């Protein structure tokens, strides 16, 4: 285990240890959660050995545990305790992205982070329970407020909340609930007696705009126009201004034009390659850097190639449409995705892979969570 170390400073200047692949949860917008099925955990003893060898072999001062949902790794406690005892006095930083916020995670984080400086991240993805059921987030408002309350009592004052705007079936109420939920999180902070608080709290809510992805139950969904996305963000922003704790709340949102482009290429077919080539000829390069993103050049490229972006973004797909990616077998069947899309439209929640198998098709690979005993959690 001797990863190559560049002799210039890299952005990801740390050991990355993948603890499991896949996710048991089944959020309906998430491509990674579908294409990496089934969830496969790595053996904890192997991980300990890798951690030791990679830190010694690279000289990195930070180790990050990577996975789509670290809290679902069944030996997380053992692994984290090992890392803390083994490496913390050697000034090795331990970072744990993608944790669910609960008592155990907060305890771990308080051991590995400076509480005053760090902020906690929650990803409720949607403001209302109705919307969270549509996306199969499996997170109740009580989970969010309890987690936030425990975090505040543990000394954290900064919380980041991530949301997606423009999800299928979203109503104005759902949009406004983003602001109201953020306010309820802030209220939870001010329930702590004044002498026990650490000044003001800072809740930063961010929303990205929904982009339907291939191989997900939402691959049939239509997107909104850039104008509609901006309008929805304005509805949320306005609702934030009405909240009691607005001084403790911040709201920002992602670029709508970039989202629409992402939407075109996420579900594009071979014709869209002409647009990319034309955009390049017109001067588009390094588009994910805001300063070098020129939407007008992209619009020109669509016009020059006679391709209508709305065909890829605004059109709801019928259930029998053949998709450009249908010839790729990811293990998860199209019938399962369809079933999930229909359940989403009815707001029905599907249990996670540890509670009950939903027969997605990935068991055909012969391993992972599909062969664990169910109803363990
Ligand atoms: S086959 Fe069942 S347990 Fe396995 S990934 Fe699919 S839904 Fe989950």
mmCIF file of C-alpha atoms in Angstrom, residues 97-235:
data_model
loop_
_atom_site.group_PDB
_atom_site.id
_atom_site.type_symbol
_atom_site.label_atom_id
_atom_site.label_comp_id
_atom_site.label_asym_id
_atom_site.label_seq_id
_atom_site.Cartn_x
_atom_site.Cartn_y
_atom_site.Cartn_z
ATOM 1 C CA UNK A 97 -17.480 12.990 5.543
ATOM 2 C CA UNK A 98 -20.998 11.670 4.871
ATOM 3 C CA UNK A 99 -21.940 10.890 8.480
ATOM 4 C CA UNK A 100 -25.515 10.944 9.675
ATOM 5 C CA UNK A 101 -25.838 13.349 12.588
ATOM 6 C CA UNK A 102 -26.641 11.286 15.647
ATOM 7 C CA UNK A 103 -25.224 10.820 19.147
ATOM 8 C CA UNK A 104 -22.487 8.435 18.020
ATOM 9 C CA UNK A 105 -21.326 10.629 15.117
ATOM 10 C CA UNK A 106 -21.262 13.721 17.321
ATOM 11 C CA UNK A 107 -19.222 11.898 19.916
ATOM 12 C CA UNK A 108 -16.741 10.801 17.250
ATOM 13 C CA UNK A 109 -16.585 14.256 15.711
ATOM 14 C CA UNK A 110 -16.017 15.927 19.042
ATOM 15 C CA UNK A 111 -12.969 13.683 19.423
ATOM 16 C CA UNK A 112 -11.521 14.418 16.000
ATOM 17 C CA UNK A 113 -12.487 18.053 15.339
ATOM 18 C CA UNK A 114 -12.205 21.447 16.937
ATOM 19 C CA UNK A 115 -15.889 22.037 17.715
ATOM 20 C CA UNK A 116 -15.608 25.832 17.817
ATOM 21 C CA UNK A 117 -14.131 26.060 14.368
ATOM 22 C CA UNK A 118 -15.967 23.312 12.577
ATOM 23 C CA UNK A 119 -19.434 23.309 11.135
ATOM 24 C CA UNK A 120 -21.763 20.344 10.882
ATOM 25 C CA UNK A 121 -23.392 19.360 7.653
ATOM 26 C CA UNK A 122 -26.874 17.887 7.318
ATOM 27 C CA UNK A 123 -28.355 16.973 3.965
ATOM 28 C CA UNK A 124 -32.138 16.857 4.430
ATOM 29 C CA UNK A 125 -32.315 17.460 0.617
ATOM 30 C CA UNK A 126 -35.921 18.648 0.928
ATOM 31 C CA UNK A 127 -37.723 20.932 3.365
ATOM 32 C CA UNK A 128 -41.010 19.077 3.735
ATOM 33 C CA UNK A 129 -41.618 15.517 4.867
ATOM 34 C CA UNK A 130 -43.828 14.964 1.822
ATOM 35 C CA UNK A 131 -40.935 15.829 -0.488
ATOM 36 C CA UNK A 132 -38.458 13.742 1.510
ATOM 37 C CA UNK A 133 -40.781 10.765 1.083
ATOM 38 C CA UNK A 134 -40.947 11.363 -2.669
ATOM 39 C CA UNK A 135 -37.145 11.208 -2.884
ATOM 40 C CA UNK A 136 -36.959 8.314 -0.383
ATOM 41 C CA UNK A 137 -34.599 10.205 1.881
ATOM 42 C CA UNK A 138 -35.585 8.173 4.945
ATOM 43 C CA UNK A 139 -35.041 11.097 7.287
ATOM 44 C CA UNK A 140 -37.765 12.578 9.473
ATOM 45 C CA UNK A 141 -37.934 16.112 10.781
ATOM 46 C CA UNK A 142 -37.501 14.659 14.246
ATOM 47 C CA UNK A 143 -34.195 13.053 13.149
ATOM 48 C CA UNK A 144 -32.992 16.422 11.868
ATOM 49 C CA UNK A 145 -34.053 18.460 14.893
ATOM 50 C CA UNK A 146 -32.816 15.864 17.384
ATOM 51 C CA UNK A 147 -29.448 15.694 15.598
ATOM 52 C CA UNK A 148 -29.205 19.480 15.473
ATOM 53 C CA UNK A 149 -30.188 19.751 19.150
ATOM 54 C CA UNK A 150 -27.531 17.253 20.205
ATOM 55 C CA UNK A 151 -24.963 19.099 18.093
ATOM 56 C CA UNK A 152 -25.835 22.462 19.667
ATOM 57 C CA UNK A 153 -25.692 20.970 23.142
ATOM 58 C CA UNK A 154 -22.299 19.512 22.234
ATOM 59 C CA UNK A 155 -21.010 23.023 21.490
ATOM 60 C CA UNK A 156 -21.405 23.395 17.724
ATOM 61 C CA UNK A 157 -22.948 26.644 16.552
ATOM 62 C CA UNK A 158 -22.476 26.409 12.793
ATOM 63 C CA UNK A 159 -24.686 24.136 10.746
ATOM 64 C CA UNK A 160 -24.836 23.729 6.986
ATOM 65 C CA UNK A 161 -28.005 22.376 5.403
ATOM 66 C CA UNK A 162 -28.106 21.066 1.851
ATOM 67 C CA UNK A 163 -31.273 21.022 -0.229
ATOM 68 C CA UNK A 164 -32.331 20.256 -3.784
ATOM 69 C CA UNK A 165 -34.820 22.580 -5.463
ATOM 70 C CA UNK A 166 -37.013 21.645 -8.397
ATOM 71 C CA UNK A 167 -37.531 17.988 -7.440
ATOM 72 C CA UNK A 168 -40.402 16.129 -9.145
ATOM 73 C CA UNK A 169 -43.845 17.089 -7.744
ATOM 74 C CA UNK A 170 -42.418 20.044 -5.797
ATOM 75 C CA UNK A 171 -45.020 22.622 -4.721
ATOM 76 C CA UNK A 172 -44.613 26.148 -3.415
ATOM 77 C CA UNK A 173 -45.236 24.826 0.101
ATOM 78 C CA UNK A 174 -42.343 22.375 -0.295
ATOM 79 C CA UNK A 175 -40.069 25.231 -1.367
ATOM 80 C CA UNK A 176 -41.074 27.400 1.581
ATOM 81 C CA UNK A 177 -40.510 24.516 3.973
ATOM 82 C CA UNK A 178 -36.774 24.805 3.221
ATOM 83 C CA UNK A 179 -36.750 28.192 4.949
ATOM 84 C CA UNK A 180 -39.104 27.089 7.705
ATOM 85 C CA UNK A 181 -37.093 23.959 8.490
ATOM 86 C CA UNK A 182 -33.899 26.033 8.646
ATOM 87 C CA UNK A 183 -35.672 28.352 11.065
ATOM 88 C CA UNK A 184 -36.815 25.433 13.207
ATOM 89 C CA UNK A 185 -33.180 24.287 13.399
ATOM 90 C CA UNK A 186 -32.191 27.777 14.570
ATOM 91 C CA UNK A 187 -35.058 27.775 17.096
ATOM 92 C CA UNK A 188 -33.728 24.540 18.505
ATOM 93 C CA UNK A 189 -30.489 26.406 19.251
ATOM 94 C CA UNK A 190 -32.236 29.250 21.048
ATOM 95 C CA UNK A 191 -34.066 26.750 23.258
ATOM 96 C CA UNK A 192 -30.737 26.254 25.050
ATOM 97 C CA UNK A 193 -30.582 28.563 28.103
ATOM 98 C CA UNK A 194 -28.726 31.781 27.243
ATOM 99 C CA UNK A 195 -25.878 31.218 29.721
ATOM 100 C CA UNK A 196 -25.132 27.841 28.175
ATOM 101 C CA UNK A 197 -25.035 29.107 24.570
ATOM 102 C CA UNK A 198 -21.959 29.981 22.567
ATOM 103 C CA UNK A 199 -23.236 33.303 21.177
ATOM 104 C CA UNK A 200 -25.388 33.208 18.071
ATOM 105 C CA UNK A 201 -25.851 30.227 15.807
ATOM 106 C CA UNK A 202 -25.232 30.343 12.073
ATOM 107 C CA UNK A 203 -27.387 28.177 9.839
ATOM 108 C CA UNK A 204 -26.333 28.200 6.190
ATOM 109 C CA UNK A 205 -28.793 26.595 3.818
ATOM 110 C CA UNK A 206 -27.705 25.913 0.243
ATOM 111 C CA UNK A 207 -29.777 24.584 -2.569
ATOM 112 C CA UNK A 208 -28.696 23.029 -5.808
ATOM 113 C CA UNK A 209 -31.178 22.512 -8.615
ATOM 114 C CA UNK A 210 -32.409 19.053 -9.443
ATOM 115 C CA UNK A 211 -30.817 17.261 -12.401
ATOM 116 C CA UNK A 212 -32.350 13.873 -13.329
ATOM 117 C CA UNK A 213 -29.669 11.238 -13.866
ATOM 118 C CA UNK A 214 -29.620 8.017 -15.903
ATOM 119 C CA UNK A 215 -30.020 4.759 -13.950
ATOM 120 C CA UNK A 216 -32.079 6.449 -11.244
ATOM 121 C CA UNK A 217 -35.825 6.276 -10.594
ATOM 122 C CA UNK A 218 -35.940 9.956 -11.595
ATOM 123 C CA UNK A 219 -34.554 9.315 -15.085
ATOM 124 C CA UNK A 220 -38.118 9.836 -16.413
ATOM 125 C CA UNK A 221 -38.527 13.253 -14.807
ATOM 126 C CA UNK A 222 -38.640 16.636 -16.530
ATOM 127 C CA UNK A 223 -36.450 19.492 -15.403
ATOM 128 C CA UNK A 224 -37.420 23.145 -14.997
ATOM 129 C CA UNK A 225 -36.214 26.033 -17.163
ATOM 130 C CA UNK A 226 -33.350 28.157 -15.804
ATOM 131 C CA UNK A 227 -35.883 30.971 -15.193
ATOM 132 C CA UNK A 228 -38.137 28.646 -13.203
ATOM 133 C CA UNK A 229 -35.216 27.494 -11.039
ATOM 134 C CA UNK A 230 -34.265 31.086 -10.292
ATOM 135 C CA UNK A 231 -37.909 31.849 -9.511
ATOM 136 C CA UNK A 232 -38.055 28.926 -7.061
ATOM 137 C CA UNK A 233 -34.857 30.101 -5.366
ATOM 138 C CA UNK A 234 -36.478 33.554 -5.049
ATOM 139 C CA UNK A 235 -39.541 31.975 -3.385
#
